[in-house]
Amino acid sequence: MSAKSFFRRLLKEVVHPSEDLRVERQARKAIDLCRALLSEQGEFSGAALARDALAAYHELPESGISAFFDHLVHEFSPDTGEVVRAADAYRDNPSWDRLLALQRSAEPARQELFRRLNMAKDGTAALVALRRQVLRGLKTHPDWRAIDADLAHLFGSWFNRGFLRLERIDWNTSAIVLEKLITYEAVHQIQGWQDLRRRLEADRRCFAFFHPALPREPLIFIEVALTRGMSGAVQPLLEVAAPVAESGRADTAIFYSITNCQDGLRGISFGNLLIKQVVQELQAELPGIGRFATLSPLPGFRNWLDRATGQSGGLANAGATLEPLQRLQTPDWYRRPELAQQLEPVVLQLAAYYLLEVKTNNEPLDAVARFHLGNGARLERLNWLADVSEQGMRRSAGVMVNYEYHLADVEENHEAFAREQRVIASADVRRLARAARRLLPAGPEQPPRKEGRRKKRDAP
Amino acid sequence: MSAKSFFRRLLKEVVHPSEDLRVERQARKAIDLCRALLSEQGEFSGAALARDALAAYHELPESGISAFFDHLVHEFSPDTGEVVRAADAYRDNPSWDRLLALQRSAEPARQELFRRLNMAKDGTAALVALRRQVLRGLKTHPDWRAIDADLAHLFGSWFNRGFLRLERIDWNTSAIVLEKLITYEAVHQIQGWQDLRRRLEADRRCFAFFHPALPREPLIFIEVALTRGMSGAVQPLLEVAAPVAESGRADTAIFYSITNCQDGLRGISFGNLLIKQVVQELQAELPGIGRFATLSPLPGFRNWLDRATGQSGGLANAGATLEPLQRLQTPDWYRRPELAQQLEPVVLQLAAYYLLEVKTNNEPLDAVARFHLGNGARLERLNWLADVSEQGMRRSAGVMVNYEYHLADVEENHEAFAREQRVIASADVRRLARAARRLLPAGPEQPPRKEGRRKKRDAP
Amino acid sequence: MSAKSFFRRLLKEVVHPSEDLRVERQARKAIDLCRALLSEQGEFSGAALARDALAAYHELPESGISAFFDHLVHEFSPDTGEVVRAADAYRDNPSWDRLLALQRSAEPARQELFRRLNMAKDGTAALVALRRQVLRGLKTHPDWRAIDADLAHLFGSWFNRGFLRLERIDWNTSAIVLEKLITYEAVHQIQGWQDLRRRLEADRRCFAFFHPALPREPLIFIEVALTRGMSGAVQPLLEVAAPVAESGRADTAIFYSITNCQDGLRGISFGNLLIKQVVQELQAELPGIGRFATLSPLPGFRNWLDRATGQSGGLANAGATLEPLQRLQTPDWYRRPELAQQLEPVVLQLAAYYLLEVKTNNEPLDAVARFHLGNGARLERLNWLADVSEQGMRRSAGVMVNYEYHLADVEENHEAFAREQRVIASADVRRLARAARRLLPAGPEQPPRKEGRRKKRDAP
Amino acid sequence: MSAKSFFRRLLKEVVHPSEDLRVERQARKAIDLCRALLSEQGEFSGAALARDALAAYHELPESGISAFFDHLVHEFSPDTGEVVRAADAYRDNPSWDRLLALQRSAEPARQELFRRLNMAKDGTAALVALRRQVLRGLKTHPDWRAIDADLAHLFGSWFNRGFLRLERIDWNTSAIVLEKLITYEAVHQIQGWQDLRRRLEADRRCFAFFHPALPREPLIFIEVALTRGMSGAVQPLLEVAAPVAESGRADTAIFYSITNCQDGLRGISFGNLLIKQVVQELQAELPGIGRFATLSPLPGFRNWLDRATGQSGGLANAGATLEPLQRLQTPDWYRRPELAQQLEPVVLQLAAYYLLEVKTNNEPLDAVARFHLGNGARLERLNWLADVSEQGMRRSAGVMVNYEYHLADVEENHEAFAREQRVIASADVRRLARAARRLLPAGPEQPPRKEGRRKKRDAP
């Protein structure tokens, strides 16, 4: 299946033979070291060979990496004939030994290779980086998903939650870790060390998961503001010059940012666990805090809105009722009170509708909603002009959501969500969504699900 | 295949229904928690469920554990039909997706179960202990090897060398770890805290491997004496009252004991790596040390000797030449100089012969020899009356071996051993073995191998 | 003033000149290094000189140490003439500068010498050991108290409570520290590692103070048993084989041993602070514990009793009422129920009397009583046959006391004790003491105090 | 003696009675807590009282602090009468007891007060800050030097070198410490986190001393560049964008900045020790480094030059030879090659003369020269246009000095410097200084100093 890319490379080699040959020779050398590592010799002097193999890989130029990955796919995959033979033997007599033999023949040698590469100093970090590289090339090299699958399987085992350590991050943390927060933070960018410092003051908290093999690499981190009342706007929380409040007086913890740090660990989920452990930590440290909620964007809202309003049969037919939405095109409309006032009811209703009703594969279309609702949070409140940053306006029309985590309810909420696709939301939010439905013509998209939902929604 | 044990249990239940039913109900409860942990709900609230499942397992009586393991075998193994279907699909079209599907169908649900159980606090320790339990029952419950195979696979991944930490153990180490050394030490038993303390003085070293998930559980540890000259007897090294020498004056490091601590990690080998890392540590700390050697028993020697002398066609035919061996039966013969003197040449020659020539599956019959020679050590010297403890006499006839580790040579030695079954030994030891061959009649056992060996041995 | 010892040494030198001269030369060398350390050169290359000076001191034989101390007294004390001149100048004009000059002239050079010796590696430990040596010789060399006074002043400053760290000691603690507990424990000797281990189980606690310069040397430690009800006997608490109770079920913390570890820090008191900090630690960790009390000996009781009964005008005159006391001479009387029964009321009454009424310098004669009552504890209960160890019988006639620490009251109790010499005791204990007074003839010792006490006792 | 300030305050109180009375009452309250702390009660419940007293002090407004310090001077100083009596008693009979009594009477109660205040959490930090406050007010309140003397004495004891820890500072260090480096660095200001980070890269080193009671407060730190050859200009070392060199290739360590962090520890010198320990650390880590030198300013050079050239009889008389010096007034002269060229010989000669010949109290007038030469360094090289920063030009005319530390020689160099006021300098530097002397007319400046020197040198 990767024959095409293979020939392309061959072809290229014909055109620029010398340079390409050199690179291919380099890639071949790295592969040969991998082979040696997998041999009996690798068992014996693993760490040194692993180091050499990784060094050879790290020296490869871009095109060499590509060749290296192609080799990994073609030369370290199971042998089809062998797998078929093992499968036939198992079919004839489904004994334990034959099942084991089948398992072994079906497991790519790559998995053992990666396990052995891990013996090198900083091997784990190197493998996580290698997978990031694989993921980046996946679109143009679809057969690399063989490598991806092996690493994903391995990382799922290595980064087991039982091996993770929750650590509080504050101004006592080492600069090498703090600098990574600045680099990684994706939700509300950290504007240098002063900004970071404000986010680690007495009225803020920050926690991260670490793995023992990556002691200075946060896997995921969460930023929390300790407030009085449930924050409905993020800019005040990010204000570097804001006075520091006493943590003891807070009654609410607002999770205003959660960031996955390692692209190479994509698909291995830490967020759900992190939020719940942080809730427990905060409950123990600050008994005065009774409420735990996020302040989250609706990153797909504007996008959906634009598509929906442009679509025949969708909002486009709503006519006059949705006219105010055209004001969203006005630059800086949120600074003009009369525009903002006109937009508020329409946008909030549509946002509620978007979160509660617009689905993909039976789950909310909005990724953030999917994450928190899947974790058992409750969609508590929509906030108007809550994030007026460029990104906040462009993606969420300035709206933000409070998803509330009430530990006693999360399991039940989660069940409702997972089994019945039921979104747990406050009465206010549900009211907004109902109002939106009146705005909307019966489109082709909604009816079937709406039916299903209505029934379920009556249940509780 | 475990049908028999299953029916036996059924039968037993008929006899003592009430008690057995209670136990079965308990085992069932633990299994149900495992099922829940594997379900979507387990993904969500993993740690708590994992804790409950492990607690339920820990509360089981012996018979309940047996039932629990049987359930684990029967209910969490792959579905034969599904595997066969996936295999057929793959045979029809050996694509990546189908291979992945086949892999998935062939992987027992137990593996994922164990990965999730690991989320509980101290989950890793619990799983290691569970495997120990499985291994203990393997003889009477051969089908439990399904569980064993899954755990072995998992531990092979989790206890990757890249995750291990080498730590020096000394009198600053916590008592909880030191106590475990006392408990685990298998080669030369530690007689309480004073004995332990002597083994941690300035002229001794002790190192262990730890895994981050088992911070107070040594996986393997090694005890080293820093000496002048290569020690040829172990009792002086174990003498609690011996004066402490200056470590700076030592020229040799004697590895006199190496102990695997975790039965539950059987088959995951740490020893080879440990010895080599310790050699490097000692080279860095004490540049005056130029020689690294073990002082090891020949644990199977007496056993082999007894069998060989009792066997027709074996040593039994040797006649007069082996007559002195009968003195070995005399209690405390080693205290009687004249007996010891008579025995010395015969026993040492036979010991050399035993180490160099007596094989199983082309490898030395002696497990300790197999280990060190497989690690690339060189069989340097045999020592007479080197371990006169009860165990030393009973198993090794008081003989001990120095296997020398010369890091520059270990790889080559290992290759010779692994590929050509060639034992690297000093001229002295080889001479002893040759002398033994003259003692021995041409038995039915040796000739073929001897031929093969002789050629190879001439080579270098 | 030390002229005598000085001449004795001189004399000795006449007798065994050569050996003594050698030793004197050694002592002189150590002293010269001290001088150098005090010079401008010492300011410059302090650490190296300090190390050399301490090494020279450590090499001295017993007699050399004696000479060294004599030199320290005679050569590093203030110059009388200089002090007098500085004092005169100050009398003439009591200005700041002249006061400072007087202070400086009156401060022995020894203090600065000790401060500089501290620069050597492990200098603090060496100085603490040096003071222990000085204290041991104080009786025969009274002028060494000059050295003692300087070190006491210095240690008072260095071992300021603000620099101490409270650490919990448990089975995770390093063996090097645990071994010291075994060595130091003075109240209820620790019988090896098994005994120690029992004292560190889940129903026990142990805490110690450490100073950063002596990281592995406990300064003082306290042992605590977590119990239900207030323990009235120590042997059950010391029982190695006793089952371990759940700490969560305890309602009382019994401080059954407190040990000062460093003779060289005599006079610098840590105990009061330690007890109070431990009470706070335990309150935080185990909210179920509502009562904090010691289980303490009356180490001077039997001694006082013997003197008192032998003294004319004392108990000797009590006649028949005290007759049972003669049974105390019977070996193992406590094992004979009828004897024990007869003794109980008399001994308990006299013990109460001893604690409440028998004084030295207006404070309880009993050192342990002085300590706890001075800390603000309350004399709560006397316990019969509470310590039947050889030492317990010999010193305390088997009686033990519960001194109770109620943090809310300690300050007031302490004031009453310190200002009015009033012992805060329970009604029961006071009743016992009153009963004893009826036993006793009106001796010459008691009346005045009794008068005083009665008045005071009425006060609260 | 502080009567004046006392009356001034009194007077002020008359004018603005109410506010001043309030402040005075506050100061009085703080003083009363100090008194309580010194009383027997303070001995008992020290930590709590100490905390309260410090809290009361911290709440004082500026004027209250002033009043508080005045009280500290007047109420906690020794009683003149008592001191005189103790002195008289000692004169009569200079026994040990009386000396001790005199010492005690002459020691201000303040010292014990400070020792007790130290019991509060963070007490040491509070006392260091208090002394900084005292030092700042010393000019206007000369009698506060009584407080200063007590704290200096105490800190000299507490911050004994034996208690300090040398720590390497790098990008793993906690942000709270790194931020302090940015704040404290006085020699070459750190321009934010990027600048700091460059100073902690692989070709730089940074070390600091810490005291256990101030775990996150560097006392002093030193910045080192690892270079090839002895750097003669500081700007290249401070270049944030400079490529990072391999530390293994360096042959020279350049100490380009050393900063005392704690004003409150003025007079307690750490620098000499720090430099020598860092030399040892670097020798151990990087055996390739054979040369250790500073790159230091001459902070008093321009100042002296201006005075000298403006003074009749000084350089002013030098006439034509010194004419080029007028160019120093030209702004940015160093950017104009022809000016720089003209100035170079004259300025370098005068700089050498300034360092070698210009003295105050027999020591170099230049504080930095005094420090390094006093430490035993050798004045190795003068560097032209070595620091062209505004400060470098303004204070040192752009010149910088390499003082070289050769550990084997520092003691001898130090002796020469301390005893004979001899500056150890390279032949080149001495030649420059000689050349300068030819430039200079025999001025009226030198003779008197020379006179002075002779006298002083005779004195001791």
mmCIF file of C-alpha atoms in Angstrom, chain C residues 46-133:
data_model
loop_
_atom_site.group_PDB
_atom_site.id
_atom_site.type_symbol
_atom_site.label_atom_id
_atom_site.label_comp_id
_atom_site.label_asym_id
_atom_site.label_seq_id
_atom_site.Cartn_x
_atom_site.Cartn_y
_atom_site.Cartn_z
ATOM 1 C CA GLY C 46 39.403 29.249 57.802
ATOM 2 C CA ALA C 47 37.902 25.946 56.766
ATOM 3 C CA ALA C 48 41.225 24.234 56.105
ATOM 4 C CA LEU C 49 42.826 25.455 59.331
ATOM 5 C CA ALA C 50 39.723 24.549 61.301
ATOM 6 C CA ARG C 51 39.846 21.044 59.906
ATOM 7 C CA ASP C 52 43.527 20.720 60.825
ATOM 8 C CA ALA C 53 42.971 22.030 64.335
ATOM 9 C CA LEU C 54 40.104 19.623 64.946
ATOM 10 C CA ALA C 55 42.123 16.758 63.500
ATOM 11 C CA ALA C 56 44.996 17.570 65.845
ATOM 12 C CA TYR C 57 42.551 17.638 68.751
ATOM 13 C CA HIS C 58 40.981 14.347 67.730
ATOM 14 C CA GLU C 59 44.346 12.642 67.677
ATOM 15 C CA LEU C 60 45.103 13.560 71.273
ATOM 16 C CA PRO C 61 45.158 10.806 73.872
ATOM 17 C CA GLU C 62 43.103 11.279 77.032
ATOM 18 C CA SER C 63 45.882 13.084 78.868
ATOM 19 C CA GLY C 64 46.525 15.280 75.859
ATOM 20 C CA ILE C 65 42.899 16.347 75.783
ATOM 21 C CA SER C 66 43.221 17.346 79.390
ATOM 22 C CA ALA C 67 46.281 19.446 78.602
ATOM 23 C CA PHE C 68 44.511 20.918 75.583
ATOM 24 C CA PHE C 69 41.553 21.993 77.699
ATOM 25 C CA ASP C 70 43.847 23.505 80.307
ATOM 26 C CA HIS C 71 45.508 25.539 77.588
ATOM 27 C CA LEU C 72 42.099 26.581 76.258
ATOM 28 C CA VAL C 73 41.256 27.894 79.722
ATOM 29 C CA HIS C 74 44.509 29.694 80.347
ATOM 30 C CA GLU C 75 45.444 31.046 76.975
ATOM 31 C CA PHE C 76 42.140 32.002 75.418
ATOM 32 C CA SER C 77 40.512 33.759 78.341
ATOM 33 C CA PRO C 78 40.168 37.512 78.497
ATOM 34 C CA ASP C 79 43.121 39.468 79.729
ATOM 35 C CA THR C 80 42.247 40.717 83.197
ATOM 36 C CA GLY C 81 44.167 43.942 82.818
ATOM 37 C CA GLU C 82 42.472 44.740 79.553
ATOM 38 C CA VAL C 83 39.032 44.038 80.953
ATOM 39 C CA VAL C 84 39.724 46.269 83.949
ATOM 40 C CA ARG C 85 40.965 49.066 81.720
ATOM 41 C CA ALA C 86 37.900 48.792 79.483
ATOM 42 C CA ALA C 87 35.670 48.767 82.554
ATOM 43 C CA ASP C 88 37.357 51.865 83.951
ATOM 44 C CA ALA C 89 37.024 53.683 80.677
ATOM 45 C CA TYR C 90 33.335 52.809 80.613
ATOM 46 C CA ARG C 91 32.844 53.988 84.194
ATOM 47 C CA ASP C 92 34.398 57.291 83.275
ATOM 48 C CA ASN C 93 32.136 57.732 80.300
ATOM 49 C CA PRO C 94 29.433 55.147 79.802
ATOM 50 C CA SER C 95 29.197 55.687 76.050
ATOM 51 C CA TRP C 96 28.189 53.100 73.491
ATOM 52 C CA ASP C 97 31.653 52.756 72.098
ATOM 53 C CA ARG C 98 33.115 52.069 75.483
ATOM 54 C CA LEU C 99 30.420 49.565 76.334
ATOM 55 C CA LEU C 100 31.148 47.784 73.081
ATOM 56 C CA ALA C 101 34.846 47.845 73.892
ATOM 57 C CA LEU C 102 34.117 46.403 77.321
ATOM 58 C CA GLN C 103 31.949 43.664 75.833
ATOM 59 C CA ARG C 104 34.698 42.773 73.430
ATOM 60 C CA SER C 105 37.419 42.684 76.021
ATOM 61 C CA ALA C 106 35.268 40.510 78.288
ATOM 62 C CA GLU C 107 34.380 37.987 75.607
ATOM 63 C CA PRO C 108 36.886 35.138 75.685
ATOM 64 C CA ALA C 109 38.792 34.555 72.454
ATOM 65 C CA ARG C 110 37.567 30.990 72.821
ATOM 66 C CA GLN C 111 34.146 31.993 71.554
ATOM 67 C CA GLU C 112 35.569 33.238 68.297
ATOM 68 C CA LEU C 113 37.805 30.190 68.179
ATOM 69 C CA PHE C 114 34.786 27.898 68.433
ATOM 70 C CA ARG C 115 32.937 29.898 65.802
ATOM 71 C CA ARG C 116 35.872 29.384 63.464
ATOM 72 C CA LEU C 117 36.305 25.698 64.284
ATOM 73 C CA ASN C 118 32.710 25.330 63.163
ATOM 74 C CA MET C 119 33.807 26.103 59.610
ATOM 75 C CA ALA C 120 35.354 22.657 59.292
ATOM 76 C CA LYS C 121 33.270 19.907 57.773
ATOM 77 C CA ASP C 122 31.203 18.372 60.581
ATOM 78 C CA GLY C 123 32.539 21.122 62.826
ATOM 79 C CA THR C 124 29.278 21.488 64.724
ATOM 80 C CA ALA C 125 29.232 17.807 65.619
ATOM 81 C CA ALA C 126 32.859 18.042 66.729
ATOM 82 C CA LEU C 127 32.122 20.996 68.999
ATOM 83 C CA VAL C 128 29.112 19.284 70.559
ATOM 84 C CA ALA C 129 31.319 16.264 71.238
ATOM 85 C CA LEU C 130 34.033 18.515 72.648
ATOM 86 C CA ARG C 131 31.607 20.024 75.119
ATOM 87 C CA ARG C 132 30.509 16.558 76.221
ATOM 88 C CA GLN C 133 34.133 15.820 76.945
#
